[in-house]
XYZ file of C-alpha atoms in Angstrom:
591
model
C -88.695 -92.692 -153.399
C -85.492 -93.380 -151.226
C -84.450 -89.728 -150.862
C -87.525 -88.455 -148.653
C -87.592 -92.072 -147.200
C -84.303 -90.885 -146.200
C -85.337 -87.442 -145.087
C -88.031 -88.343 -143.243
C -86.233 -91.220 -141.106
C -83.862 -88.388 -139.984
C -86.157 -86.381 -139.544
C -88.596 -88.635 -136.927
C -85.136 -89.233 -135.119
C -84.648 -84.925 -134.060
C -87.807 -85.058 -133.017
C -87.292 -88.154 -131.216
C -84.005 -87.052 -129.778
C -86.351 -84.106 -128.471
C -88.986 -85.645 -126.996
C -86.138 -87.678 -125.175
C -84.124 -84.581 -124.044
C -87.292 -83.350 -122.722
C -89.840 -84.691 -122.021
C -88.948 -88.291 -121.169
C -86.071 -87.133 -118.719
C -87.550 -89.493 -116.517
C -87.229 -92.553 -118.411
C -84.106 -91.372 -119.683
C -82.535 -90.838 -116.325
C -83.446 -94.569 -115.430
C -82.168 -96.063 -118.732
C -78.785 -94.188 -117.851
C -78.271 -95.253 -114.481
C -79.100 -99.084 -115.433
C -76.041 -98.676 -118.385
C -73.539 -96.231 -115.710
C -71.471 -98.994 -114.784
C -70.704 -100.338 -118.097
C -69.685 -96.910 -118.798
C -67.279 -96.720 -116.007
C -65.886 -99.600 -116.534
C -64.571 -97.727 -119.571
C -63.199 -95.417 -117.558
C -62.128 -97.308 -115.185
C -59.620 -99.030 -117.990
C -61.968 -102.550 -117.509
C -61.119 -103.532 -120.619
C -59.644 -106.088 -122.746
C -55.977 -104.818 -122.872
C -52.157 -106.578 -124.357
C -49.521 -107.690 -121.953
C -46.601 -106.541 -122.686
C -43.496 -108.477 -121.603
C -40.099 -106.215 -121.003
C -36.743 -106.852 -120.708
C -34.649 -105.335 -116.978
C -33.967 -101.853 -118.806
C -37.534 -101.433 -120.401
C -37.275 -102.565 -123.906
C -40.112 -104.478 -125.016
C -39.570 -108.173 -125.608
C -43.178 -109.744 -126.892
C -46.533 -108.322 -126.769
C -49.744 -110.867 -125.527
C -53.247 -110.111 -126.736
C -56.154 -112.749 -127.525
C -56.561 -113.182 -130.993
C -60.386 -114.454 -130.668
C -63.805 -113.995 -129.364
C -64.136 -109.736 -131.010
C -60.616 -109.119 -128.933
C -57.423 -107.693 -130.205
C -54.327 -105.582 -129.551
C -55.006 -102.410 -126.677
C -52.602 -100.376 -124.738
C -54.800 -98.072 -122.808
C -53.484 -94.140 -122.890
C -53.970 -91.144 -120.704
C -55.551 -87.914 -122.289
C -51.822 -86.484 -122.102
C -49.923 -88.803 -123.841
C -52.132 -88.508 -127.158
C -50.438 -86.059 -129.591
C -53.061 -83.118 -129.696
C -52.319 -83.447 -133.838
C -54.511 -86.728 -133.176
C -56.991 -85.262 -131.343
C -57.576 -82.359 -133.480
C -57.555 -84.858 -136.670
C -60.013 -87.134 -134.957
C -62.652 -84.047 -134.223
C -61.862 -82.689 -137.794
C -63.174 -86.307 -139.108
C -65.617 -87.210 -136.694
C -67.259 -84.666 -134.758
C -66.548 -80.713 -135.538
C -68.679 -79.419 -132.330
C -66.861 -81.601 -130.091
C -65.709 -79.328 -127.592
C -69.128 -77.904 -127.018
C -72.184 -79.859 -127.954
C -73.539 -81.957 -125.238
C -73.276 -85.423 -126.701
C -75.813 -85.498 -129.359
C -75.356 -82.900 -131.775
C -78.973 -81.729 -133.210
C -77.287 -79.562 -136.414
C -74.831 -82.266 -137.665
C -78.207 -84.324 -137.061
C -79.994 -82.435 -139.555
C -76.876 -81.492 -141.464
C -76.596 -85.210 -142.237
C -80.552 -85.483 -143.009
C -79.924 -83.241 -145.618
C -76.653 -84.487 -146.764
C -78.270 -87.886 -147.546
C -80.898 -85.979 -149.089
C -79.057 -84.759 -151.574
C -76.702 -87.425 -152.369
C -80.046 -89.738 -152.275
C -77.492 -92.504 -150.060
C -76.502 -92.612 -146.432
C -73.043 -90.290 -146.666
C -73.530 -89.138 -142.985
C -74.585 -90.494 -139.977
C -75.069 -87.058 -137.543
C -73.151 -89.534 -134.764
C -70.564 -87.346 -132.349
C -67.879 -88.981 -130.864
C -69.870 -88.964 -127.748
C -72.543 -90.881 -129.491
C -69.729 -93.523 -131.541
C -68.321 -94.386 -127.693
C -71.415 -95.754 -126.528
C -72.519 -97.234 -129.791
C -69.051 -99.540 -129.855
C -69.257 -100.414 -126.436
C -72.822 -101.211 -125.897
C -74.632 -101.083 -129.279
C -72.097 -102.209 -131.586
C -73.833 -105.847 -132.355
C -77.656 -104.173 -132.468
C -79.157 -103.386 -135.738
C -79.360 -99.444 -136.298
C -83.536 -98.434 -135.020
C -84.445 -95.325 -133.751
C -84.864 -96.912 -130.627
C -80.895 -97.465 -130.427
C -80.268 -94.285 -131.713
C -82.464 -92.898 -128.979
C -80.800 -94.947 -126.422
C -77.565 -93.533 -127.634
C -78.606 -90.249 -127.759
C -79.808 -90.589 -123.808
C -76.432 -92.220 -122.811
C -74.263 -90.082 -124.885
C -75.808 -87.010 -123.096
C -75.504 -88.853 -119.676
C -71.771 -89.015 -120.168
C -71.072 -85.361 -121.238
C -72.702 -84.350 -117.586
C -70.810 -87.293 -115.631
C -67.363 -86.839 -117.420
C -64.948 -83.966 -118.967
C -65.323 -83.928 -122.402
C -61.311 -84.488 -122.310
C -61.925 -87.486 -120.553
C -64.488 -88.715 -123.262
C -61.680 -88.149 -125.945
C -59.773 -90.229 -124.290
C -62.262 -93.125 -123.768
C -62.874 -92.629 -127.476
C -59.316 -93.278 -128.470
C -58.652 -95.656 -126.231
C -62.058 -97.812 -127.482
C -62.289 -97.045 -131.414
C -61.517 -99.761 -133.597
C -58.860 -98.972 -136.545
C -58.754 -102.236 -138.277
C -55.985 -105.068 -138.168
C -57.363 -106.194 -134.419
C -56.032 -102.809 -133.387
C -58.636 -101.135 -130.424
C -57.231 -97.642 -130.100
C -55.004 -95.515 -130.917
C -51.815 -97.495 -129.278
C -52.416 -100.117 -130.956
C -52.415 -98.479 -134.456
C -49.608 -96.266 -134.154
C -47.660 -98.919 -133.051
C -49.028 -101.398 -136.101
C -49.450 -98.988 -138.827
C -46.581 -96.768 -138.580
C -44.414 -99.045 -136.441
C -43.692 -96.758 -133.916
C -42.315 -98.136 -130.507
C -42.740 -96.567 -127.374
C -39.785 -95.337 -125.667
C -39.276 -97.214 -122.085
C -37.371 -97.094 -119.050
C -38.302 -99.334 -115.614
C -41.767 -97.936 -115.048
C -41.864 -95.116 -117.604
C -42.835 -95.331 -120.973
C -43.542 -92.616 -123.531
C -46.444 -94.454 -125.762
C -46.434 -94.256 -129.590
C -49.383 -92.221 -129.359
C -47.703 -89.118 -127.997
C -45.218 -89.675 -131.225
C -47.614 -89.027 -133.713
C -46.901 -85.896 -136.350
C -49.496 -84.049 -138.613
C -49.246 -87.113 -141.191
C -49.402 -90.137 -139.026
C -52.311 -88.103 -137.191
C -54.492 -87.460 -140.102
C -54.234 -90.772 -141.651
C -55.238 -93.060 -138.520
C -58.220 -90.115 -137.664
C -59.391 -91.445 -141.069
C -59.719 -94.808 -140.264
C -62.564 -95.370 -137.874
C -64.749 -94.805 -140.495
C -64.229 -98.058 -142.973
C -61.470 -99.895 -141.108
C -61.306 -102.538 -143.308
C -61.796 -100.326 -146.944
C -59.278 -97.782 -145.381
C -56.521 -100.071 -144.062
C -53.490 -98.637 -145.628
C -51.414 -101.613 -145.845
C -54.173 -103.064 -148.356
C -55.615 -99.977 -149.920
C -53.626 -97.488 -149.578
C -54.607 -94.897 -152.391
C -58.591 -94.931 -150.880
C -56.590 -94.556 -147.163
C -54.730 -91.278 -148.570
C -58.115 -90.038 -150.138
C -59.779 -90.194 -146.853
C -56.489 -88.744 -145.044
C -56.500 -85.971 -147.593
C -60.507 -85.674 -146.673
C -59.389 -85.333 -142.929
C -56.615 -82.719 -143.830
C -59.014 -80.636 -145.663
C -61.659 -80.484 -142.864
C -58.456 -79.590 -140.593
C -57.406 -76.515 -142.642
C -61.074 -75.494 -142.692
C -61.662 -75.430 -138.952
C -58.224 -73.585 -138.839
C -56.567 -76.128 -137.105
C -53.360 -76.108 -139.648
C -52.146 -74.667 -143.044
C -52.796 -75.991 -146.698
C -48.957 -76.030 -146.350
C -49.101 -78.660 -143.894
C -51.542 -80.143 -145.193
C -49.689 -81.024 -148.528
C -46.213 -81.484 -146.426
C -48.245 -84.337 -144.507
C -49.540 -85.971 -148.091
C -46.203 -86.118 -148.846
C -44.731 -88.209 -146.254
C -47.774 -90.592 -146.010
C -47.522 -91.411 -149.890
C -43.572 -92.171 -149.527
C -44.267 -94.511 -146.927
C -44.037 -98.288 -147.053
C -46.864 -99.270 -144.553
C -46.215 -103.601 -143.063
C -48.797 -105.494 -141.945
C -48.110 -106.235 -137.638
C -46.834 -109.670 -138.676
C -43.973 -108.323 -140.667
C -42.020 -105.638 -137.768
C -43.754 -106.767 -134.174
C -41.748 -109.811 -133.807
C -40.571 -111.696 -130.569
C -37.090 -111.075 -128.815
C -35.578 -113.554 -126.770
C -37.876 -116.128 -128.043
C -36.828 -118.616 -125.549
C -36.297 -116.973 -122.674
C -39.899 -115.174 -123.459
C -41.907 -118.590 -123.883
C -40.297 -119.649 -120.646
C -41.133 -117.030 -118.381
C -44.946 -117.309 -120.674
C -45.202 -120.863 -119.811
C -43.318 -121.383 -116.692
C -44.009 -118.788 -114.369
C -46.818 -116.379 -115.968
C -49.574 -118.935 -117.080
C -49.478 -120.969 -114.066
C -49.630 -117.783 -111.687
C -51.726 -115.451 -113.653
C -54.096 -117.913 -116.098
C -53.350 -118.077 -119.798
C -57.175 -116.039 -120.346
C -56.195 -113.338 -117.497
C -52.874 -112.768 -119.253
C -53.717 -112.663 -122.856
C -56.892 -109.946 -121.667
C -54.995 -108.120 -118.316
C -53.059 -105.651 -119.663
C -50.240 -106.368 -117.500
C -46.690 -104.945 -117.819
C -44.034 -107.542 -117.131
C -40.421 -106.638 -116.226
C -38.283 -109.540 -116.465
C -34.850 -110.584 -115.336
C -32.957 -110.361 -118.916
C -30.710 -108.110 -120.433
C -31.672 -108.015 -123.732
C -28.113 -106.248 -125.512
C -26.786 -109.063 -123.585
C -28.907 -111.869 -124.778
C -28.247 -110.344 -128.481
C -24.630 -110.743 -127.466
C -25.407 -114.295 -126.341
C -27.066 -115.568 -129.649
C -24.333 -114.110 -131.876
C -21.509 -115.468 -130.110
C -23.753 -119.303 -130.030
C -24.260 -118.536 -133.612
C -20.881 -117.837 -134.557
C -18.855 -120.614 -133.161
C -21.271 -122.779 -134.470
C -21.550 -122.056 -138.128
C -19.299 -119.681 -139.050
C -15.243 -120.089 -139.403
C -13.226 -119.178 -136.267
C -10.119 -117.669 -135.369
C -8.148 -118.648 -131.798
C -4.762 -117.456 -130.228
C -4.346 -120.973 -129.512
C -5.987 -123.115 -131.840
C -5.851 -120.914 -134.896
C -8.170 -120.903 -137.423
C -10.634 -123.309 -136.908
C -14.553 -124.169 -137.555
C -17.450 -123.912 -138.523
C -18.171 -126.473 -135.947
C -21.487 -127.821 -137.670
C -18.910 -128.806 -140.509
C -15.523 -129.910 -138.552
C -17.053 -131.454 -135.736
C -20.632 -132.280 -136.374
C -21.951 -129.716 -133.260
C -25.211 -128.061 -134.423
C -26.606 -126.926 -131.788
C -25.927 -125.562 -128.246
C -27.887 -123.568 -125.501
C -26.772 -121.441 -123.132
C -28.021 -119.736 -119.464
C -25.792 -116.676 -117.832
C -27.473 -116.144 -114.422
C -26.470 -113.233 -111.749
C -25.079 -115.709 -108.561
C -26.302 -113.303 -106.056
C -29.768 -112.778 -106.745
C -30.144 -115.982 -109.188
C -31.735 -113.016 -112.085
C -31.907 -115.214 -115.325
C -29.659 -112.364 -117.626
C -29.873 -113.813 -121.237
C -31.389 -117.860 -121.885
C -30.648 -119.239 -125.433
C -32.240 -122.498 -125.901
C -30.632 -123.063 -129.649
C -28.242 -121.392 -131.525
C -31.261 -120.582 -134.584
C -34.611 -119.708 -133.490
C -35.683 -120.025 -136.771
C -33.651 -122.852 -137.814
C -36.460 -126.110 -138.154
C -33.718 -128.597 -139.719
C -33.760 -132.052 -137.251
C -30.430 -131.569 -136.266
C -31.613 -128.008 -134.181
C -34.901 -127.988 -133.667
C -34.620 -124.156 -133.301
C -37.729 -123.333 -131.063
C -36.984 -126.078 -128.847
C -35.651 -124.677 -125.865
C -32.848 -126.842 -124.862
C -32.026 -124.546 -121.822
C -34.749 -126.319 -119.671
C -34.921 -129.797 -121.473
C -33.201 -132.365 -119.347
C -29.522 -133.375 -120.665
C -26.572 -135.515 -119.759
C -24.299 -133.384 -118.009
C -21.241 -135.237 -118.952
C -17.889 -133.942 -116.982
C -19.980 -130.964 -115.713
C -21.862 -132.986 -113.203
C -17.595 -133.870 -111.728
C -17.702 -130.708 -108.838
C -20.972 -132.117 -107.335
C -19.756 -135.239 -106.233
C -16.982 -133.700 -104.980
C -18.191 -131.336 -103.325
C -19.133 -133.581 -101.690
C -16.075 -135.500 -101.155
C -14.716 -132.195 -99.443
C -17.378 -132.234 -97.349
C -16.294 -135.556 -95.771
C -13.028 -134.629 -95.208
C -10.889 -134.601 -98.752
C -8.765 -131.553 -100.172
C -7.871 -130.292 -103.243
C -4.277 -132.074 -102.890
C -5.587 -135.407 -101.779
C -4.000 -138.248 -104.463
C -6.718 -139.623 -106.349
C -4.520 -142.779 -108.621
C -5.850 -142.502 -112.485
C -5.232 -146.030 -113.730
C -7.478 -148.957 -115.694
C -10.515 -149.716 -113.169
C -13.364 -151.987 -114.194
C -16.544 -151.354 -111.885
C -19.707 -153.295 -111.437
C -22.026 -151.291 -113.580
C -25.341 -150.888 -111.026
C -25.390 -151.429 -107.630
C -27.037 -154.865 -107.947
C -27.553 -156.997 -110.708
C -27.868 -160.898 -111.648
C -25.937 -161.537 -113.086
C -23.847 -158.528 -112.478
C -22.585 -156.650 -115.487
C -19.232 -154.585 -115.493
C -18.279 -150.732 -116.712
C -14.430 -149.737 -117.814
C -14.277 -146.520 -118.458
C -11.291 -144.368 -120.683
C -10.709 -141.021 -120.377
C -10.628 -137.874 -122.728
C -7.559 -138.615 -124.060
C -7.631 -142.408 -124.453
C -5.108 -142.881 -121.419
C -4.470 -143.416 -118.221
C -2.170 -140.727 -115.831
C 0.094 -142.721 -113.817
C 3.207 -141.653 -114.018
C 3.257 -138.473 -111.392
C 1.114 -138.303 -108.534
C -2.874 -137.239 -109.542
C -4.647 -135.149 -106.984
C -7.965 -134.127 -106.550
C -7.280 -130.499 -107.956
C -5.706 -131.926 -110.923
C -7.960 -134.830 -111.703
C -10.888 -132.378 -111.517
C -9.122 -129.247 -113.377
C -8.178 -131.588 -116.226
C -11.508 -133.599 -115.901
C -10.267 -137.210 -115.766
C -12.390 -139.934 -115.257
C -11.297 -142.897 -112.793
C -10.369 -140.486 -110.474
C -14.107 -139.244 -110.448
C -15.815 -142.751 -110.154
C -13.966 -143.414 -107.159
C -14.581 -140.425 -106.003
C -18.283 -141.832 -106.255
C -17.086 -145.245 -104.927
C -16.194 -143.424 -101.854
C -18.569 -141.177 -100.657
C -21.625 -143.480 -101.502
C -24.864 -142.433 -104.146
C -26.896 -141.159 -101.738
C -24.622 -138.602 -100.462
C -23.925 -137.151 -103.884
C -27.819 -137.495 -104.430
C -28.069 -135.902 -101.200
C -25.814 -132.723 -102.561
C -27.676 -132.681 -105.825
C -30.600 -132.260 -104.192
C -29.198 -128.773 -102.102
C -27.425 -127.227 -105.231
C -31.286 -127.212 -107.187
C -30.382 -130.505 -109.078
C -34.154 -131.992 -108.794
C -34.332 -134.355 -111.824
C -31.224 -136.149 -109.855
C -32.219 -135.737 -106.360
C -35.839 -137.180 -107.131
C -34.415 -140.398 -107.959
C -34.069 -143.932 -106.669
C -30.156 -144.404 -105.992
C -30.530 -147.915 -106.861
C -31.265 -146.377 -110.633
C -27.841 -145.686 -110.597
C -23.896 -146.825 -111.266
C -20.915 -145.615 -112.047
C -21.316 -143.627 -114.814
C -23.825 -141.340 -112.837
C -20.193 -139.795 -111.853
C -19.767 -138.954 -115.686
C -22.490 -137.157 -115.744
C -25.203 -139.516 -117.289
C -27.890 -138.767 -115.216
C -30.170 -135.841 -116.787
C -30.034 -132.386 -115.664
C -31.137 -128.581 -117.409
C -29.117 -126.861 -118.574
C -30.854 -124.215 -116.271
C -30.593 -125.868 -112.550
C -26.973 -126.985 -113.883
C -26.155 -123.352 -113.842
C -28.049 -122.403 -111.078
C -25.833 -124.707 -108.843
C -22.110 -123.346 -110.042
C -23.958 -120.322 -109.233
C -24.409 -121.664 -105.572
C -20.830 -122.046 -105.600
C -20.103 -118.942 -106.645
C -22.083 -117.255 -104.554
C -20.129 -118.735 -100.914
C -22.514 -121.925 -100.899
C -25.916 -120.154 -100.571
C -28.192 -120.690 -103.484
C -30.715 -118.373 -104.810
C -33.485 -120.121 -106.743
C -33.380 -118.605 -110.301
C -35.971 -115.948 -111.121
C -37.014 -114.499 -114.440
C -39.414 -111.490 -113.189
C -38.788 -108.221 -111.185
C -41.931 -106.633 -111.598
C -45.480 -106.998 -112.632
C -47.732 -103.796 -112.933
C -51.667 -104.297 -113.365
C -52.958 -102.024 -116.368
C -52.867 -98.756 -114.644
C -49.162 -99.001 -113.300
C -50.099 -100.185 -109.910
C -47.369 -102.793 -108.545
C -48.544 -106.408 -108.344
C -45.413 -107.989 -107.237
C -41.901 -106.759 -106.782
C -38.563 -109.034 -106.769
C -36.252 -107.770 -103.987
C -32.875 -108.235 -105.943
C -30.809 -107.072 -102.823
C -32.215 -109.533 -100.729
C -33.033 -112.445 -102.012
C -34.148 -115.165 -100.168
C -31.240 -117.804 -100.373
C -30.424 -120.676 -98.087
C -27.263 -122.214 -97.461
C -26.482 -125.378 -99.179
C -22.795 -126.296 -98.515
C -19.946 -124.713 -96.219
C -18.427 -121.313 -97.930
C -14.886 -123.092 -97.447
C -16.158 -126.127 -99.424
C -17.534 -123.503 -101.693
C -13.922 -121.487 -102.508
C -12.669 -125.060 -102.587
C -14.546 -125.991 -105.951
C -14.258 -122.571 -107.163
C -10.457 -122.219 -106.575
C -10.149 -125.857 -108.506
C -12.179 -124.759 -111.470
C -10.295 -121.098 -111.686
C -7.288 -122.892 -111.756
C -5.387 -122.284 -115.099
C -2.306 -124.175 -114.518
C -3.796 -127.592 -112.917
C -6.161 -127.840 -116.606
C -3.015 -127.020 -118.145
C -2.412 -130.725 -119.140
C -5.781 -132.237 -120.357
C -6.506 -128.566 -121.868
C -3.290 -126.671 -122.600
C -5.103 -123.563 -120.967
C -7.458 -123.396 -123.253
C -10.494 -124.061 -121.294
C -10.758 -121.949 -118.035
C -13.908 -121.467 -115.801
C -13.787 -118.228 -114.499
C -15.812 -118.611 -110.886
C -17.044 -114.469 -109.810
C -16.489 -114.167 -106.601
């Protein structure tokens, strides 16, 4: 019949586990040392693990893991930073001798042998925790045989004589699968109960040291039957077995039947999510950036979904928040104005649906917040949410104006050299047959001829003949020249024959994110800092990969710091926009 079929399966395996603890030591000690270094590398944290991607003051911004190929979400944890309510919940479900059997436990062997006996099914297994480690990490895909569970038995009692038994724990934890693609206990804490870990630059205290008597006893439980426990699918059978692991608690002493009940409680009033639902992305485009940009090409897109590395970037995330709800706002919601009133929503009164914006730190070029639309979320043509229009090339328009001159000053003009603003019709390229001609208006429809128009005032109020001869005079190449210097590359790369007149309008294509990078270079006296989205990278133990020296960054001079304060004076100016803008568009240069 099945039940001494049963009985006498577990009962070959004792007396195989005995013959192996004694008499084959031999065998056994070469079998060991041909697994030991796939056993350290357990130790040794050589594991798949999540990147997690941070924000300058810790908080987490987007976690990586590889969603394929028996991988999933990991954040490997030291023995101290497990709540000992977890521990003591995992031995109370999985292995009651813990502490002091030597791997393979002979009486929860037989204890199990009898078990199944009785209940005429498999109900036990006799496996310690000792026993479980090795099976996941080297038996996991082999079919159960006494010949595996011999092989375990000989590695699991390696293990107890090469490592603490504290140190096993926490290989256990660390390794154990608890369903939803989460590999220890990190990862569930932070899926099940959607507890974040608290961080600071280089300090982190892991959801796994957050853990009470409830949110202990329920994840303990789930090893078992992953996928038949998972609580956010079955919950009443994942309270059963939690109430199973509470009992076995109370009756090694470890708590009260008081807190065992108290810790029912709170599980059954809680509303578990699946990971999809509360681990979102923040900063979406500044995140995919840095992903895609800078990480992927550096690191590998395989390395960085399996390296468990800690990125700190550049951005301030409260700041970035700030960022997106002040985009949002002016774009779809109505708008009040000391000067203009009550006005908007611009999607509605002007047709604008979209913007982007960059804020950058001059000195150190540190990207602080990057909004590449004002909706993430928002898939409607006319926004395109997840397209990140921070780094997609653009027409400048009047923006492009200080370049060229810039440049001017650096041949020898001033802010109060007179720049005449009348009707001007200009060959439209450089060369052409036959040629073709350009006459450009400006803002306002008119032409500014009736005091004298200087160089301050034609760029404060941003007028446009005054800016194409600016062009006319110091030549393409020169302004291509500058362009090039101030981190303007799409510009700088091209032909100046591909040019005319209009390029002084700010019809050539630029991002969003080298356009800000070079008022930056003004800002900062003329010497540009490249911009830079990451101040740290840690490997998976905390161990510094690369570092981003923020007080000294490695700038170079592109223009004169008097031609610098020049441009910056002009565009600070509130009175000289005074007449294009009635002071209601300033550009506030930090010096």
């Amino acid at each position: 019949s099945y039940a001494p079929r049963i009985l006498a399966i577990s009962l070959i395996l004792v007396i195989a586990l005995f013959a192996v603890l004694s008499t084959g030591v031999g065998a056994a000690y070469a079998f060991y040392q041909q697994q030991l270094p796939l056993l350290n590398g357990i130790a040794d944290h050589s594991l798949f693990q999540s990147t997690h991607i941070y924000d300058r003051n810790g908080h987490l911004l987007y976690e990586l893991y590889d969603h394929q190929n028996g991988h999933g979400r990991r954040t490997y944890v030291n023995y101290t930073q497990i709540s000992p309510l977890l521990i003591n919940a995992s031995i109370a479900a999985e292995d009651h001798n813990f502490w002091v059997n030597n791997g393979v436990d002979l009486q929860g062997t037989l204890r199990a042998a009898v078990t199944n006996l009785q209940s005429q099914t498999v109900v036990e297994g006799g496996s310690t925790i000792t026993q479980q480690l090795v099976k996941n990490q080297l038996f996991l895909s082999q079919p159960r045989s006494l010949q595996i569970k011999s092989e375990e038995a000989i590695l699991a009692y390696g293990l107890t004589k090469q490592y603490p038994k504290w140190k096993i724990m926490e290989m256990y934890l660390n390794t154990v699968y608890y369903g939803d693609l989460n590999y220890g206990i990190e990862a569930a804490a932070q899926d099940f109960f959607n507890i974040h870990p608290q961080c600071s630059r280089r300090l982190c205290k892991p959801a796994a040291s957050q853990l009470d008597l409830a949110q202990s006893s329920l994840l303990a439980g789930l090893p078992q039957s992953p996928s038949y426990y998972n609580p956010v699918y079955n919950k009443s059978v994942a309270l059963d077995r939690q109430q199973t692991v509470l009992q076995s608690m109370v009756a090694l002493k470890m708590i009260t039947e008081e807190q065992a009940r108290q810790a029912e409680a709170e599980t059954a009033k809680f509303h578990f999510k699946s990971y999809a639902s509360t681990q979102g992305i923040q900063a979406p485009h500044f995140v995919h950036y840095v992903i895609d940009q800078v990480l992927v090409p550096q690191i590998g897109a395989q390395n960085l979904l399996n390296g468990g590395y800690n990125i700190y970037t550049t951005l301030d995330l409260n700041l970035e928040k700030k960022v997106e709800q002040i985009a949002y706002g002016h774009l779809y919601k109505p708008l009040y104005d000391p000067y203009l009133g009550s006005y908007g929503p611009l999607n509605i009164q002007n047709n604008v649906n979209n913007a982007a914006v960059v804020v950058m730190n001059p000195y150190n070029g540190e990207i602080l917040a990057m909004d590449g639309s004002a909706d993430y979320n928002n898939r409607s043509p006319q926004v395109r949410g997840q397209y990140n229009s921070a780094i997609a090339l653009r027409q400048p328009g009047s923006s492009f104006k200080p370049v060229e001159y810039a440049t001017a000053f650096e041949m020898g003009w001033y802010p109060a050299m007179i720049i005449p603003d009348h009707k001007t019709t200009y060959p439209s390229l450089l060369s052409g047959n036959p040629p073709t001609y350009y006459t450009p208006q400006n803002y306002d429809q008119k032409f500014h001829t009736g005091f004298p128009m200087t160089a301050r005032n034609a760029i404060a109020n941003s007028f446009n003949i005054p800016a194409i001869d600016t062009l006319e005079y110091v030549g393409i190449q020169n302004v291509l020249n500058m362009a090039g210097r101030l981190g303007l590359t799409e510009i700088a790369t091209r032909s100046p024959s591909s040019f005319g007149p209009s390029m002084a309008l700010g019809t050539s294509e630029v991002s969003l994110l080298h356009l800000t990078s070079a008022y930056a270079t003004f800002a900062n006296q003329g010497v540009r800092v490249p911009p830079t989205s990451i101040l740290e990278i840690t490997d998976n133990q905390g161990y510094p990969l690369y570092s981003y020296n923020s007080a000294h960054p490695q700038g170079v001079r592109a223009l004169r710091a008097d031609i610098a304060f020049l441009v910056n004076s002009i565009l600070s100016d509130t009175k000289s926009r005074y007449h294009e803008f009635s002071g209601l568009a300033i550009v506030i240069i930090l010096q």
